[in-house]
Coordinates of C-alpha atoms in Angstrom, one line a residue:
N105 CA 100.6 92.8 97.7
G106 CA 98.8 92.2 101.1
N107 CA 96.1 90.2 99.4
D108 CA 98.4 87.5 97.9
V109 CA 97.7 84.0 99.3
G110 CA 100.8 82.4 97.8
M111 CA 99.3 79.3 96.3
T112 CA 101.7 76.6 94.9
L113 CA 100.5 73.7 92.7
E114 CA 102.8 70.7 92.1
D115 CA 102.8 67.2 90.7
S116 CA 99.7 67.8 88.6
V117 CA 97.9 65.2 86.6
I118 CA 95.1 66.1 84.1
A119 CA 93.0 63.8 82.0
T120 CA 90.2 64.9 79.6
W121 CA 87.8 63.1 77.4
N122 CA 85.7 64.7 74.7
V123 CA 83.0 63.3 72.4
N124 CA 81.2 65.1 69.6
Y125 CA 78.4 63.4 67.7
D126 CA 76.2 65.6 65.5
W127 CA 74.0 67.5 67.9
L128 CA 75.6 66.0 71.1
T129 CA 78.8 67.1 72.9
M130 CA 80.1 65.4 76.0
Q131 CA 83.2 66.2 78.2
V132 CA 84.8 64.6 81.2
V133 CA 87.8 66.3 83.0
Y134 CA 89.8 65.0 86.0
A135 CA 92.8 66.7 87.6
D136 CA 94.8 65.9 90.7
V137 CA 97.5 68.2 92.3
A138 CA 99.5 68.7 95.4
A139 CA 98.5 72.2 96.7
S140 CA 100.2 74.5 99.2
I141 CA 98.8 77.9 100.4
D142 CA 101.2 80.1 102.4
A143 CA 98.4 82.1 104.1
Y144 CA 97.0 78.9 105.7
N145 CA 100.4 77.6 106.6
K146 CA 101.4 80.8 108.3
L147 CA 98.1 81.0 110.2
G148 CA 98.1 77.3 111.2
S149 CA 101.8 77.5 112.3
G150 CA 101.1 80.6 114.3
I151 CA 98.2 78.9 116.1
A152 CA 100.3 75.9 116.8
G153 CA 103.1 78.1 118.1
V154 CA 100.8 79.9 120.6
L155 CA 99.1 76.7 121.8
G156 CA 102.5 75.0 122.1
Q157 CA 103.1 77.3 125.1
T158 CA 100.0 76.0 126.8
P159 CA 98.6 72.6 128.0
A160 CA 96.5 72.5 124.8
A161 CA 99.5 71.9 122.5
L162 CA 98.5 70.5 119.1
S163 CA 99.7 67.2 117.8
K164 CA 101.3 66.9 114.3
D165 CA 98.1 65.5 112.9
Q166 CA 96.1 68.4 114.4
Q167 CA 98.5 70.9 113.0
N168 CA 98.1 69.3 109.5
L169 CA 94.4 69.9 109.8
L170 CA 95.0 73.7 110.0
T171 CA 97.6 74.0 107.1
I172 CA 97.6 73.3 103.4
D173 CA 101.1 72.0 102.7
R174 CA 101.2 69.7 99.6
D175 CA 97.7 68.5 100.4
S176 CA 96.0 66.4 97.7
A177 CA 93.4 68.4 95.7
S178 CA 91.3 67.0 92.9
F179 CA 88.9 68.5 90.3
T180 CA 86.2 66.5 88.5
G181 CA 84.0 67.8 85.8
I182 CA 81.3 66.1 83.7
G183 CA 79.2 68.0 81.2
F184 CA 77.2 67.7 78.0
S185 CA 75.4 70.0 75.6
V186 CA 72.6 69.4 73.0
D187 CA 71.8 71.6 70.0
W188 CA 69.0 69.8 68.2
N189 CA 66.8 71.7 65.8
N190 CA 65.5 74.7 67.8
Y191 CA 66.1 73.1 71.2
L192 CA 69.2 73.7 73.4
V193 CA 70.2 71.8 76.5
A194 CA 73.4 72.0 78.6
S195 CA 74.4 70.7 82.0
E196 CA 77.6 70.4 83.9
Y197 CA 78.7 69.0 87.3
T198 CA 82.0 69.9 88.9
Q199 CA 83.6 69.0 92.2
I200 CA 86.8 70.3 93.9
A201 CA 87.9 68.2 96.9
F202 CA 90.8 68.5 99.3
Q203 CA 92.2 65.7 101.5
D204 CA 92.9 66.7 105.1
A205 CA 92.9 70.4 104.3
P206 CA 91.1 73.1 106.4
I207 CA 89.8 75.1 103.4
M208 CA 87.0 72.6 102.6
D209 CA 86.0 69.0 102.3
S210 CA 84.4 69.6 98.9
R211 CA 83.0 72.3 96.6
D212 CA 80.2 71.0 94.4
A213 CA 78.5 72.9 91.6
W214 CA 76.1 72.0 88.9
Y215 CA 73.7 73.7 86.5
V216 CA 71.1 72.9 83.9
M217 CA 70.2 75.2 81.0
L218 CA 67.2 74.8 78.7
G219 CA 66.8 77.0 75.6
Y220 CA 64.7 77.4 72.6
R221 CA 65.6 79.2 69.3
W222 CA 62.9 81.1 67.5
N223 CA 63.9 83.0 64.4
K224 CA 66.5 85.5 65.6
L225 CA 65.6 85.1 69.3
T226 CA 67.0 82.5 71.7
F227 CA 65.3 82.1 75.1
T228 CA 67.1 80.4 78.0
F229 CA 66.2 79.2 81.5
T230 CA 69.0 78.2 83.9
Y231 CA 69.1 76.7 87.3
S232 CA 72.4 76.3 89.2
N233 CA 73.4 75.1 92.6
Y234 CA 76.7 75.7 94.5
E235 CA 77.7 74.1 97.8
E236 CA 80.9 74.6 99.7
E237 CA 81.5 72.7 102.9
G238 CA 84.4 73.3 105.3
N239 CA 86.4 70.5 106.9
K240 CA 84.3 69.4 109.9
D241 CA 87.3 67.8 111.6
A242 CA 89.2 71.0 111.4
Q243 CA 86.2 73.0 112.6
A244 CA 85.7 70.6 115.5
L245 CA 89.3 71.0 116.6
L246 CA 89.0 74.8 116.4
E247 CA 85.8 74.9 118.5
S248 CA 86.9 72.4 121.1
V249 CA 90.5 73.4 121.6
V250 CA 91.9 76.3 119.6
V251 CA 89.2 79.0 120.0
P252 CA 88.6 78.4 123.8
T253 CA 92.4 78.5 124.4
L254 CA 93.0 81.7 122.4
S255 CA 89.9 83.3 123.8
G256 CA 91.2 82.5 127.3
I257 CA 94.6 84.1 126.5
Q258 CA 92.8 87.2 125.0
A259 CA 90.7 87.6 128.2
A260 CA 93.7 87.2 130.5
T261 CA 95.7 89.8 128.7
S262 CA 92.9 92.3 128.1
P263 CA 92.8 95.5 130.2
G264 CA 92.0 94.5 133.8
G265 CA 93.0 90.9 133.2
P266 CA 95.5 89.0 135.4
A267 CA 98.2 89.2 132.7
E268 CA 97.4 92.5 131.1
D269 CA 99.2 92.8 127.8
A270 CA 97.7 95.0 125.1
F271 CA 99.8 93.6 122.3
T272 CA 99.0 90.0 123.1
A273 CA 95.3 90.8 123.5
F274 CA 95.2 92.5 120.2
S275 CA 97.2 89.7 118.5
M276 CA 94.7 87.1 119.8
S277 CA 91.8 89.2 118.5
E278 CA 93.4 89.2 115.1
V279 CA 94.0 85.5 115.1
L280 CA 90.4 84.7 116.1
G281 CA 89.2 87.0 113.3
G282 CA 91.4 85.1 110.9
I283 CA 90.0 81.8 112.0
D284 CA 86.5 82.9 111.3
S285 CA 87.3 84.1 107.7
A286 CA 89.7 81.2 106.8
Y287 CA 88.2 78.1 108.3
Y288 CA 84.5 78.6 108.1
V289 CA 83.5 78.6 104.4
D290 CA 80.2 76.7 104.4
Q291 CA 78.0 78.1 101.6
D292 CA 74.9 77.0 99.8
T293 CA 73.8 79.1 96.8
K294 CA 70.9 78.4 94.4
T295 CA 70.4 80.6 91.3
L296 CA 67.6 80.9 88.8
G297 CA 68.3 82.7 85.5
V298 CA 66.3 83.7 82.4
G299 CA 67.8 85.2 79.3
V300 CA 67.1 86.3 75.8
R301 CA 69.6 86.7 72.9
Y302 CA 68.7 88.6 69.8
D303 CA 70.9 88.0 66.7
F304 CA 70.4 91.3 65.0
H305 CA 73.4 90.7 62.6
S306 CA 75.2 87.7 61.3
A307 CA 78.2 88.7 63.5
A308 CA 76.5 90.5 66.4
S309 CA 73.9 89.7 69.0
F310 CA 72.2 91.6 71.9
N311 CA 72.0 89.7 75.2
F312 CA 69.8 90.1 78.3
E313 CA 69.9 88.0 81.4
Y314 CA 68.3 88.2 84.8
L315 CA 69.6 86.2 87.8
Q316 CA 68.1 85.6 91.2
S317 CA 70.2 83.9 93.9
D318 CA 69.4 82.6 97.4
T319 CA 72.6 82.1 99.4
E320 CA 73.2 80.9 103.0
Y321 CA 76.6 81.2 104.8
A322 CA 77.2 79.2 108.0
F323 CA 79.6 80.6 110.6
R324 CA 81.2 79.5 113.8
G325 CA 78.7 79.0 116.6
G326 CA 75.9 78.0 114.2
D327 CA 75.1 81.6 113.0
V328 CA 73.6 81.7 109.5
L329 CA 73.5 84.6 107.1
S330 CA 71.0 84.5 104.3
I331 CA 71.1 86.9 101.3
K332 CA 69.1 87.0 98.1
P333 CA 71.0 89.1 95.5
S334 CA 69.8 89.7 92.0
L335 CA 71.7 90.7 88.9
V336 CA 70.8 92.0 85.5
R337 CA 73.3 91.6 82.7
V338 CA 73.1 93.4 79.3
G339 CA 75.6 93.1 76.6
V340 CA 76.5 93.0 72.9
D341 CA 78.6 90.2 71.4
L342 CA 80.6 90.9 68.3
V343 CA 82.4 88.4 66.1
F344 CA 85.2 89.7 63.9

């Protein structure tokens, strides 16, 4: 499958803590793992191999910034929920963090849900935030050394260039495109949601939810893409 990224997780440690007391539930989760991703290792090694033939050869530490080979990754989650009389409250915060990996420095997400139960209807309001930030050291290396060098090779080997070579020019174009999609993952998404659930049967409910998001993606060179997608979800839940 051409879409496989070949992720390997090793030496994992997971700890959880749960507390239930009447109307209150709390949970804490922490996990640590050594992660490897073949797609990044192949791309990073390929970049290092090309630059190794130029004066801009990368050091071992610089190569490590572009690969994910047994890099430490951690997951932290803290959440609680309240179901008191007719009132509902739930909130959760999660963070995924990599150490010295190009994919991201951290991925932070949290949400707050408020709800009210009235007869057979339950009304909910949800606000969530998702932030993903790329590794700034890796991005700085790409922008100061890698991209200028590869762009120079592409220009020199393009038609009319001093070292015209169609295959090399095409290969550099593909690598530069891979850099943009692999190493620039900065994202900030805020979402508002309102929902209604109607329990029309003891074992069935009708659900409606409307979501409105505001998302910004940051790319190489400072370009920013802003989108505001909306989503309507309708469904029926059945309990057998």
